[in-house]
PDB file of C-alpha atoms in Angstrom:
ATOM      1  CA  MET A   1       0.044   0.458   0.411  1.00 53.00           C
ATOM      2  CA  SER A   2       1.460   2.943  -0.691  1.00 55.00           C
ATOM      3  CA  PHE A   3       2.359   5.963   2.284  1.00 50.00           C
ATOM      4  CA  ALA A   4      -0.291   8.674  -0.185  1.00 53.00           C
ATOM      5  CA  VAL A   5      -3.264   5.760   0.610  1.00 52.00           C
ATOM      6  CA  LYS A   6      -1.960   4.758   3.900  1.00 52.00           C
ATOM      7  CA  LEU A   7      -1.471   9.101   4.787  1.00 50.00           C
ATOM      8  CA  ARG A   8      -5.265   9.540   3.755  1.00 55.00           C
ATOM      9  CA  ARG A   9      -6.657   6.772   5.863  1.00 58.00           C
ATOM     10  CA  GLY A  10      -4.921   7.244   9.280  1.00 54.00           C
ATOM     11  CA  GLU A  11      -2.296   4.941   8.894  1.00 57.00           C
ATOM     12  CA  GLY A  12       1.658   5.062   9.416  1.00 56.00           C
ATOM     13  CA  PRO A  13       4.623   5.524  11.872  1.00 61.00           C
ATOM     14  CA  PHE A  14       3.219   8.919  11.985  1.00 61.00           C
ATOM     15  CA  TRP A  15      -0.110   9.415  13.091  1.00 65.00           C
ATOM     16  CA  GLY A  16       0.057   7.516  16.429  1.00 69.00           C
ATOM     17  CA  PRO A  17       2.406  10.222  18.423  1.00 74.00           C
ATOM     18  CA  LEU A  18      -0.339  12.527  17.000  1.00 73.00           C
ATOM     19  CA  LYS A  19      -2.843  10.793  16.936  1.00 73.00           C
ATOM     20  CA  ARG A  20      -1.404  11.287  21.407  1.00 78.00           C
ATOM     21  CA  VAL A  21      -0.325  14.332  21.115  1.00 78.00           C
ATOM     22  CA  ALA A  22      -3.919  15.542  20.479  1.00 77.00           C
ATOM     23  CA  ARG A  23      -5.641  13.607  22.730  1.00 80.00           C
ATOM     24  CA  ALA A  24      -3.201  15.203  25.309  1.00 76.00           C
ATOM     25  CA  LEU A  25      -4.001  18.765  24.126  1.00 78.00           C
ATOM     26  CA  LEU A  26      -7.588  18.089  24.893  1.00 80.00           C
ATOM     27  CA  ARG A  27      -7.500  17.101  28.561  1.00 80.00           C
ATOM     28  CA  PHE A  28      -5.214  20.103  29.037  1.00 78.00           C
ATOM     29  CA  HIS A  29      -6.166  22.487  31.941  1.00 80.00           C
ATOM     30  CA  LEU A  30      -4.825  24.688  33.250  1.00 82.00           C
ATOM     31  CA  PRO A  31      -4.524  23.589  37.580  1.00 82.00           C
ATOM     32  CA  VAL A  32      -6.115  24.878  40.180  1.00 83.00           C
ATOM     33  CA  VAL A  33      -4.085  24.409  43.675  1.00 86.00           C
ATOM     34  CA  ALA A  34      -3.667  26.146  46.396  1.00 88.00           C
ATOM     35  CA  VAL A  35      -1.510  28.817  45.589  1.00 87.00           C
ATOM     36  CA  THR A  36      -3.369  29.560  41.947  1.00 87.00           C
ATOM     37  CA  ARG A  37      -7.255  29.237  43.702  1.00 91.00           C
ATOM     38  CA  PRO A  38      -7.143  32.849  45.110  1.00 91.00           C
ATOM     39  CA  PHE A  39      -6.011  34.220  42.153  1.00 91.00           C
ATOM     40  CA  PHE A  40      -8.814  32.129  40.005  1.00 89.00           C
ATOM     41  CA  GLY A  41     -11.291  33.084  43.366  1.00 93.00           C
ATOM     42  CA  LEU A  42     -10.480  36.702  41.835  1.00 94.00           C
ATOM     43  CA  LEU A  43     -10.883  36.427  38.850  1.00 92.00           C
ATOM     44  CA  TYR A  44     -14.386  34.958  38.709  1.00 92.00           C
ATOM     45  CA  ARG A  45     -15.384  37.847  41.136  1.00 94.00           C
ATOM     46  CA  LEU A  46     -14.157  39.684  38.951  1.00 95.00           C
ATOM     47  CA  HIS A  47     -16.544  38.239  35.962  1.00 94.00           C
ATOM     48  CA  VAL A  48     -19.147  38.152  37.769  1.00 94.00           C
ATOM     49  CA  PHE A  49     -19.530  41.533  38.331  1.00 95.00           C
ATOM     50  CA  LEU A  50     -18.164  43.004  34.321  1.00 95.00           C
ATOM     51  CA  ARG A  51     -21.616  40.733  33.758  1.00 92.00           C
ATOM     52  CA  GLU A  52     -24.007  41.483  35.668  1.00 92.00           C
ATOM     53  CA  GLY A  53     -22.845  45.152  35.969  1.00 94.00           C
ATOM     54  CA  GLY A  54     -22.903  44.896  31.746  1.00 93.00           C
ATOM     55  CA  LEU A  55     -26.258  43.365  32.283  1.00 91.00           C
ATOM     56  CA  TRP A  56     -27.408  46.028  34.647  1.00 92.00           C
ATOM     57  CA  LEU A  57     -26.647  48.926  32.102  1.00 93.00           C
ATOM     58  CA  LEU A  58     -27.930  47.192  29.336  1.00 93.00           C
ATOM     59  CA  ARG A  59     -31.288  46.787  30.912  1.00 92.00           C
ATOM     60  CA  VAL A  60     -31.457  50.564  32.852  1.00 92.00           C
ATOM     61  CA  LEU A  61     -30.667  51.752  29.576  1.00 94.00           C
ATOM     62  CA  TRP A  62     -32.047  50.000  27.102  1.00 94.00           C
ATOM     63  CA  PHE A  63     -34.111  47.100  26.693  1.00 95.00           C
ATOM     64  CA  GLU A  64     -37.068  48.834  29.338  1.00 95.00           C
ATOM     65  CA  PRO A  65     -36.964  52.385  27.962  1.00 96.00           C
ATOM     66  CA  LEU A  66     -37.334  50.073  24.623  1.00 97.00           C
ATOM     67  CA  PHE A  67     -40.571  47.920  25.771  1.00 97.00           C
ATOM     68  CA  ARG A  68     -41.455  50.532  28.057  1.00 96.00           C
ATOM     69  CA  SER A  69     -42.152  51.943  25.133  1.00 96.00           C
ATOM     70  CA  GLN A  70     -44.313  49.862  23.574  1.00 96.00           C
ATOM     71  CA  CYS A  71     -46.330  49.744  26.868  1.00 97.00           C
ATOM     72  CA  GLU A  72     -49.672  52.109  27.615  1.00 96.00           C
ATOM     73  CA  SER A  73     -49.043  51.679  31.185  1.00 97.00           C
ATOM     74  CA  VAL A  74     -46.401  50.498  33.430  1.00 97.00           C
ATOM     75  CA  GLY A  75     -46.716  50.127  37.268  1.00 97.00           C
ATOM     76  CA  SER A  76     -44.449  50.975  39.547  1.00 97.00           C
ATOM     77  CA  GLY A  77     -41.337  48.950  41.018  1.00 96.00           C
ATOM     78  CA  PHE A  78     -41.370  46.617  37.372  1.00 97.00           C
ATOM     79  CA  GLN A  79     -38.702  45.006  36.902  1.00 96.00           C
ATOM     80  CA  MET A  80     -37.583  42.621  33.430  1.00 96.00           C
ATOM     81  CA  GLU A  81     -33.941  41.271  32.499  1.00 94.00           C
ATOM     82  CA  LYS A  82     -34.237  41.173  28.849  1.00 94.00           C
ATOM     83  CA  LEU A  83     -35.912  42.627  26.357  1.00 95.00           C
ATOM     84  CA  PRO A  84     -39.429  40.296  25.105  1.00 96.00           C
ATOM     85  CA  TYR A  85     -40.068  39.515  21.469  1.00 96.00           C
ATOM     86  CA  ILE A  86     -43.274  41.550  20.265  1.00 96.00           C
ATOM     87  CA  ASN A  87     -45.009  40.533  17.826  1.00 95.00           C
ATOM     88  CA  GLY A  88     -47.212  42.767  16.378  1.00 93.00           C
ATOM     89  CA  ARG A  89     -48.703  45.891  18.119  1.00 93.00           C
ATOM     90  CA  GLY A  90     -51.116  45.615  21.388  1.00 94.00           C
ATOM     91  CA  ARG A  91     -52.255  47.486  24.406  1.00 96.00           C
ATOM     92  CA  ILE A  92     -49.997  46.384  27.442  1.00 97.00           C
ATOM     93  CA  VAL A  93     -50.933  47.704  30.615  1.00 98.00           C
ATOM     94  CA  LEU A  94     -49.060  46.038  33.377  1.00 98.00           C
ATOM     95  CA  GLY A  95     -49.733  46.783  37.424  1.00 97.00           C
ATOM     96  CA  ASP A  96     -47.431  47.720  40.005  1.00 98.00           C
ATOM     97  CA  ASN A  97     -44.371  44.813  40.804  1.00 98.00           C
ATOM     98  CA  VAL A  98     -44.166  42.871  37.950  1.00 98.00           C
ATOM     99  CA  PHE A  99     -41.673  41.205  36.426  1.00 98.00           C
ATOM    100  CA  LEU A 100     -40.503  39.653  33.067  1.00 97.00           C
ATOM    101  CA  ALA A 101     -37.073  37.277  33.593  1.00 96.00           C
ATOM    102  CA  GLY A 102     -35.412  36.112  31.045  1.00 94.00           C
ATOM    103  CA  LYS A 103     -36.517  36.704  27.622  1.00 95.00           C
ATOM    104  CA  SER A 104     -40.587  36.784  26.608  1.00 96.00           C
ATOM    105  CA  THR A 105     -42.217  36.551  23.166  1.00 97.00           C
ATOM    106  CA  LEU A 106     -45.854  39.076  23.143  1.00 97.00           C
ATOM    107  CA  VAL A 107     -47.572  38.109  19.855  1.00 96.00           C
ATOM    108  CA  PHE A 108     -50.495  40.304  19.061  1.00 95.00           C
ATOM    109  CA  GLY A 109     -52.749  38.851  16.566  1.00 89.00           C
ATOM    110  CA  ASN A 110     -54.337  42.372  14.918  1.00 80.00           C
ATOM    111  CA  ARG A 111     -56.747  40.923  11.494  1.00 78.00           C
ATOM    112  CA  ARG A 112     -59.855  40.739  14.050  1.00 74.00           C
ATOM    113  CA  HIS A 113     -58.978  43.206  16.090  1.00 80.00           C
ATOM    114  CA  GLU A 114     -56.847  46.709  15.512  1.00 83.00           C
ATOM    115  CA  LEU A 115     -55.425  46.493  19.223  1.00 91.00           C
ATOM    116  CA  PRO A 116     -56.076  43.147  20.982  1.00 95.00           C
ATOM    117  CA  GLU A 117     -54.315  43.884  24.776  1.00 96.00           C
ATOM    118  CA  LEU A 118     -52.641  41.748  27.745  1.00 98.00           C
ATOM    119  CA  ILE A 119     -52.862  43.151  31.278  1.00 98.00           C
ATOM    120  CA  VAL A 120     -51.254  41.942  33.961  1.00 98.00           C
ATOM    121  CA  GLY A 121     -51.969  42.508  37.501  1.00 98.00           C
ATOM    122  CA  ASP A 122     -49.887  43.495  39.891  1.00 98.00           C
ATOM    123  CA  ASP A 123     -47.414  41.428  41.871  1.00 98.00           C
ATOM    124  CA  THR A 124     -46.847  39.208  38.747  1.00 98.00           C
ATOM    125  CA  PHE A 125     -44.064  37.311  38.386  1.00 98.00           C
ATOM    126  CA  ILE A 126     -43.817  36.035  34.127  1.00 98.00           C
ATOM    127  CA  GLY A 127     -40.780  33.499  33.606  1.00 97.00           C
ATOM    128  CA  HIS A 128     -38.265  32.360  30.481  1.00 97.00           C
ATOM    129  CA  ASP A 129     -39.390  32.574  27.689  1.00 97.00           C
ATOM    130  CA  CYS A 130     -43.309  32.395  28.191  1.00 98.00           C
ATOM    131  CA  VAL A 131     -45.641  32.987  24.948  1.00 97.00           C
ATOM    132  CA  LEU A 132     -48.493  35.048  26.176  1.00 98.00           C
ATOM    133  CA  ALA A 133     -50.072  35.331  22.337  1.00 96.00           C
ATOM    134  CA  ALA A 134     -53.197  37.582  21.766  1.00 96.00           C
ATOM    135  CA  ALA A 135     -55.929  38.826  19.501  1.00 94.00           C
ATOM    136  CA  GLN A 136     -58.529  39.825  21.716  1.00 95.00           C
ATOM    137  CA  SER A 137     -57.830  39.370  25.386  1.00 96.00           C
ATOM    138  CA  VAL A 138     -55.517  38.166  27.294  1.00 98.00           C
ATOM    139  CA  ARG A 139     -55.809  39.170  31.449  1.00 98.00           C
ATOM    140  CA  ILE A 140     -53.837  37.684  34.101  1.00 98.00           C
ATOM    141  CA  GLY A 141     -54.369  38.983  37.527  1.00 98.00           C
ATOM    142  CA  LYS A 142     -52.782  40.096  40.173  1.00 98.00           C
ATOM    143  CA  HIS A 143     -49.653  38.062  42.496  1.00 98.00           C
ATOM    144  CA  CYS A 144     -49.489  35.257  40.123  1.00 98.00           C
ATOM    145  CA  LEU A 145     -46.634  32.765  38.998  1.00 98.00           C
ATOM    146  CA  LEU A 146     -45.970  32.267  36.003  1.00 98.00           C
ATOM    147  CA  ALA A 147     -42.809  29.369  35.315  1.00 97.00           C
ATOM    148  CA  SER A 148     -40.894  29.983  32.310  1.00 97.00           C
ATOM    149  CA  GLU A 149     -42.567  28.044  29.191  1.00 97.00           C
ATOM    150  CA  VAL A 150     -46.375  28.604  29.661  1.00 98.00           C
ATOM    151  CA  ARG A 151     -48.394  29.419  26.306  1.00 98.00           C
ATOM    152  CA  ILE A 152     -51.601  30.892  26.476  1.00 98.00           C
ATOM    153  CA  SER A 153     -53.504  31.873  23.325  1.00 96.00           C
ATOM    154  CA  ASP A 154     -56.265  33.451  22.854  1.00 96.00           C
ATOM    155  CA  PHE A 155     -56.973  32.606  19.503  1.00 93.00           C
ATOM    156  CA  ASP A 156     -55.609  29.359  17.536  1.00 89.00           C
ATOM    157  CA  GLY A 157     -53.404  30.968  14.921  1.00 84.00           C
ATOM    158  CA  HIS A 158     -53.926  29.563  12.085  1.00 85.00           C
ATOM    159  CA  PRO A 159     -57.991  28.229  10.355  1.00 84.00           C
ATOM    160  CA  VAL A 160     -58.161  25.023  11.254  1.00 87.00           C
ATOM    161  CA  ASP A 161     -59.555  24.185   8.184  1.00 86.00           C
ATOM    162  CA  ALA A 162     -57.057  23.592   5.629  1.00 91.00           C
ATOM    163  CA  ALA A 163     -58.430  24.600   2.621  1.00 90.00           C
ATOM    164  CA  ARG A 164     -58.332  28.301   4.618  1.00 87.00           C
ATOM    165  CA  ARG A 165     -55.191  27.928   6.139  1.00 86.00           C
ATOM    166  CA  ARG A 166     -53.549  27.727   2.413  1.00 90.00           C
ATOM    167  CA  ALA A 167     -55.521  30.979   1.478  1.00 88.00           C
ATOM    168  CA  LYS A 168     -53.540  32.816   4.571  1.00 86.00           C
ATOM    169  CA  GLU A 169     -57.053  33.830   5.633  1.00 85.00           C
ATOM    170  CA  PRO A 170     -56.724  34.836   9.507  1.00 83.00           C
ATOM    171  CA  THR A 171     -58.094  32.735  12.331  1.00 85.00           C
ATOM    172  CA  PRO A 172     -61.859  33.686  11.929  1.00 85.00           C
ATOM    173  CA  PRO A 173     -63.737  35.410  14.444  1.00 85.00           C
ATOM    174  CA  ASP A 174     -65.400  32.539  16.426  1.00 86.00           C
ATOM    175  CA  ALA A 175     -62.165  31.088  16.808  1.00 88.00           C
ATOM    176  CA  VAL A 176     -60.704  34.040  19.336  1.00 92.00           C
ATOM    177  CA  LYS A 177     -62.216  33.722  22.206  1.00 95.00           C
ATOM    178  CA  SER A 178     -60.459  35.694  25.686  1.00 96.00           C
ATOM    179  CA  VAL A 179     -58.498  34.878  28.207  1.00 98.00           C
ATOM    180  CA  ARG A 180     -58.548  35.048  32.419  1.00 98.00           C
ATOM    181  CA  ILE A 181     -56.377  34.360  34.802  1.00 98.00           C
ATOM    182  CA  GLY A 182     -57.822  34.973  37.724  1.00 98.00           C
ATOM    183  CA  ASP A 183     -55.609  36.911  41.637  1.00 98.00           C
ATOM    184  CA  ASP A 184     -52.992  34.575  42.971  1.00 98.00           C
ATOM    185  CA  VAL A 185     -52.972  31.437  40.044  1.00 98.00           C
ATOM    186  CA  TRP A 186     -49.544  29.808  39.797  1.00 98.00           C
ATOM    187  CA  LEU A 187     -49.315  28.284  36.378  1.00 98.00           C
ATOM    188  CA  GLY A 188     -46.795  25.444  36.366  1.00 98.00           C
ATOM    189  CA  THR A 189     -43.062  25.479  33.218  1.00 98.00           C
ATOM    190  CA  GLY A 190     -44.774  24.809  30.213  1.00 98.00           C
ATOM    191  CA  ALA A 191     -48.311  25.011  30.440  1.00 98.00           C
ATOM    192  CA  VAL A 192     -50.390  25.567  28.041  1.00 98.00           C
ATOM    193  CA  ILE A 193     -54.060  27.618  28.533  1.00 98.00           C
ATOM    194  CA  LEU A 194     -56.026  27.832  24.900  1.00 97.00           C
ATOM    195  CA  LYS A 195     -58.680  30.008  23.598  1.00 96.00           C
ATOM    196  CA  GLY A 196     -61.609  31.243  26.436  1.00 96.00           C
ATOM    197  CA  VAL A 197     -60.588  29.579  29.238  1.00 98.00           C
ATOM    198  CA  THR A 198     -60.937  31.129  32.810  1.00 98.00           C
ATOM    199  CA  VAL A 199     -58.799  29.971  35.695  1.00 98.00           C
ATOM    200  CA  GLY A 200     -60.070  30.408  38.510  1.00 97.00           C
ATOM    201  CA  ASP A 201     -57.995  32.091  41.782  1.00 97.00           C
ATOM    202  CA  ARG A 202     -56.136  30.814  43.739  1.00 97.00           C
ATOM    203  CA  SER A 203     -55.975  27.996  41.368  1.00 98.00           C
ATOM    204  CA  ILE A 204     -52.701  25.553  40.273  1.00 98.00           C
ATOM    205  CA  VAL A 205     -52.229  24.707  36.540  1.00 98.00           C
ATOM    206  CA  GLY A 206     -49.388  21.365  36.669  1.00 97.00           C
ATOM    207  CA  ALA A 207     -46.424  21.636  34.618  1.00 97.00           C
ATOM    208  CA  TYR A 208     -47.182  21.113  31.121  1.00 98.00           C
ATOM    209  CA  ALA A 209     -50.595  20.225  31.961  1.00 98.00           C
ATOM    210  CA  VAL A 210     -52.748  21.875  28.791  1.00 98.00           C
ATOM    211  CA  VAL A 211     -56.184  23.521  30.112  1.00 98.00           C
ATOM    212  CA  THR A 212     -59.477  23.487  27.032  1.00 97.00           C
ATOM    213  CA  LYS A 213     -61.418  24.841  30.054  1.00 96.00           C
ATOM    214  CA  ASP A 214     -62.443  27.127  32.417  1.00 97.00           C
ATOM    215  CA  VAL A 215     -60.477  26.051  35.544  1.00 97.00           C
ATOM    216  CA  PRO A 216     -62.928  26.785  39.229  1.00 97.00           C
ATOM    217  CA  PRO A 217     -62.017  28.547  42.179  1.00 97.00           C
ATOM    218  CA  ASP A 218     -58.859  26.698  44.575  1.00 97.00           C
ATOM    219  CA  ALA A 219     -58.337  23.892  42.372  1.00 97.00           C
ATOM    220  CA  ILE A 220     -55.230  21.787  41.338  1.00 97.00           C
ATOM    221  CA  VAL A 221     -55.660  20.990  38.221  1.00 98.00           C
ATOM    222  CA  ALA A 222     -52.799  18.735  35.685  1.00 97.00           C
ATOM    223  CA  GLY A 223     -52.384  16.381  32.032  1.00 97.00           C
ATOM    224  CA  ASN A 224     -53.451  16.560  28.819  1.00 95.00           C
ATOM    225  CA  PRO A 225     -56.171  17.945  28.891  1.00 95.00           C
ATOM    226  CA  ALA A 226     -56.301  18.882  32.158  1.00 96.00           C
ATOM    227  CA  ARG A 227     -58.279  17.681  34.803  1.00 97.00           C
ATOM    228  CA  ILE A 228     -58.803  18.256  38.205  1.00 96.00           C
ATOM    229  CA  VAL A 229     -56.517  16.579  40.873  1.00 97.00           C
ATOM    230  CA  LYS A 230     -57.460  18.402  43.764  1.00 95.00           C
ATOM    231  CA  HIS A 231     -59.927  20.754  44.930  1.00 95.00           C
ATOM    232  CA  LEU A 232     -58.392  23.217  47.865  1.00 93.00           C
ATOM    233  CA  SER A 233     -59.737  25.565  50.192  1.00 81.00           C
ATOM    234  CA  SER A 234     -59.174  29.448  50.335  1.00 66.00           C
ATOM    235  CA  THR A 235     -57.647  29.205  53.195  1.00 58.00           C
ATOM    236  CA  GLY A 236     -54.932  26.744  52.758  1.00 55.00           C
ATOM    237  CA  ASP A 237     -54.991  22.514  51.479  1.00 54.00           C
ATOM    238  CA  ALA A 238     -58.274  20.928  51.894  1.00 51.00           C
TER     239      ALA A 238
END
């Protein structure tokens, strides 16, 4: 076998040492021992300070002013981490002490209603990567907790009929139904709230549950479709 063929196949006397050198380089790391640990610990604290300081400046001087410019009103004590992605144009009203964690998406379907509304009550927390979609109205109450990846939508997004989808028609009017989330509601990670649903006060929606119909107050629901798994009292567990 010629040398050129062996070279293409990774064979020959040179490949063994080269492979050992490559493996050694991949495994190489700077040692952190008693002498170097304080130095790297200081660098770590400097890294955190610079990262958090840079994010704070971005939030105060860029993200928050841009987002506020898209809202009709924002209450006192508002906090946010990253600039939400806003698709479409809608009426955004945020109460006092609302917290937007991470980066979420706000979608407005303007083809049936000129100015759909998204209203969030006081002291409500909205986690990272949530999607809130309104073609008419989505209202979230006070003291609510939305964990990460929650999806709330008052419309389907497209017509159910395939021919109407091919014609690029909007969601028909009868498929746009407002969503209401009561006070003190907890929506678990990945929960999906579909059009026309009302979630009663103090209720809890389990992680990745798909809510297709109204949830009464003081209930825990879970599953797909979501069903009541426990009733609560207004002062604590039943």
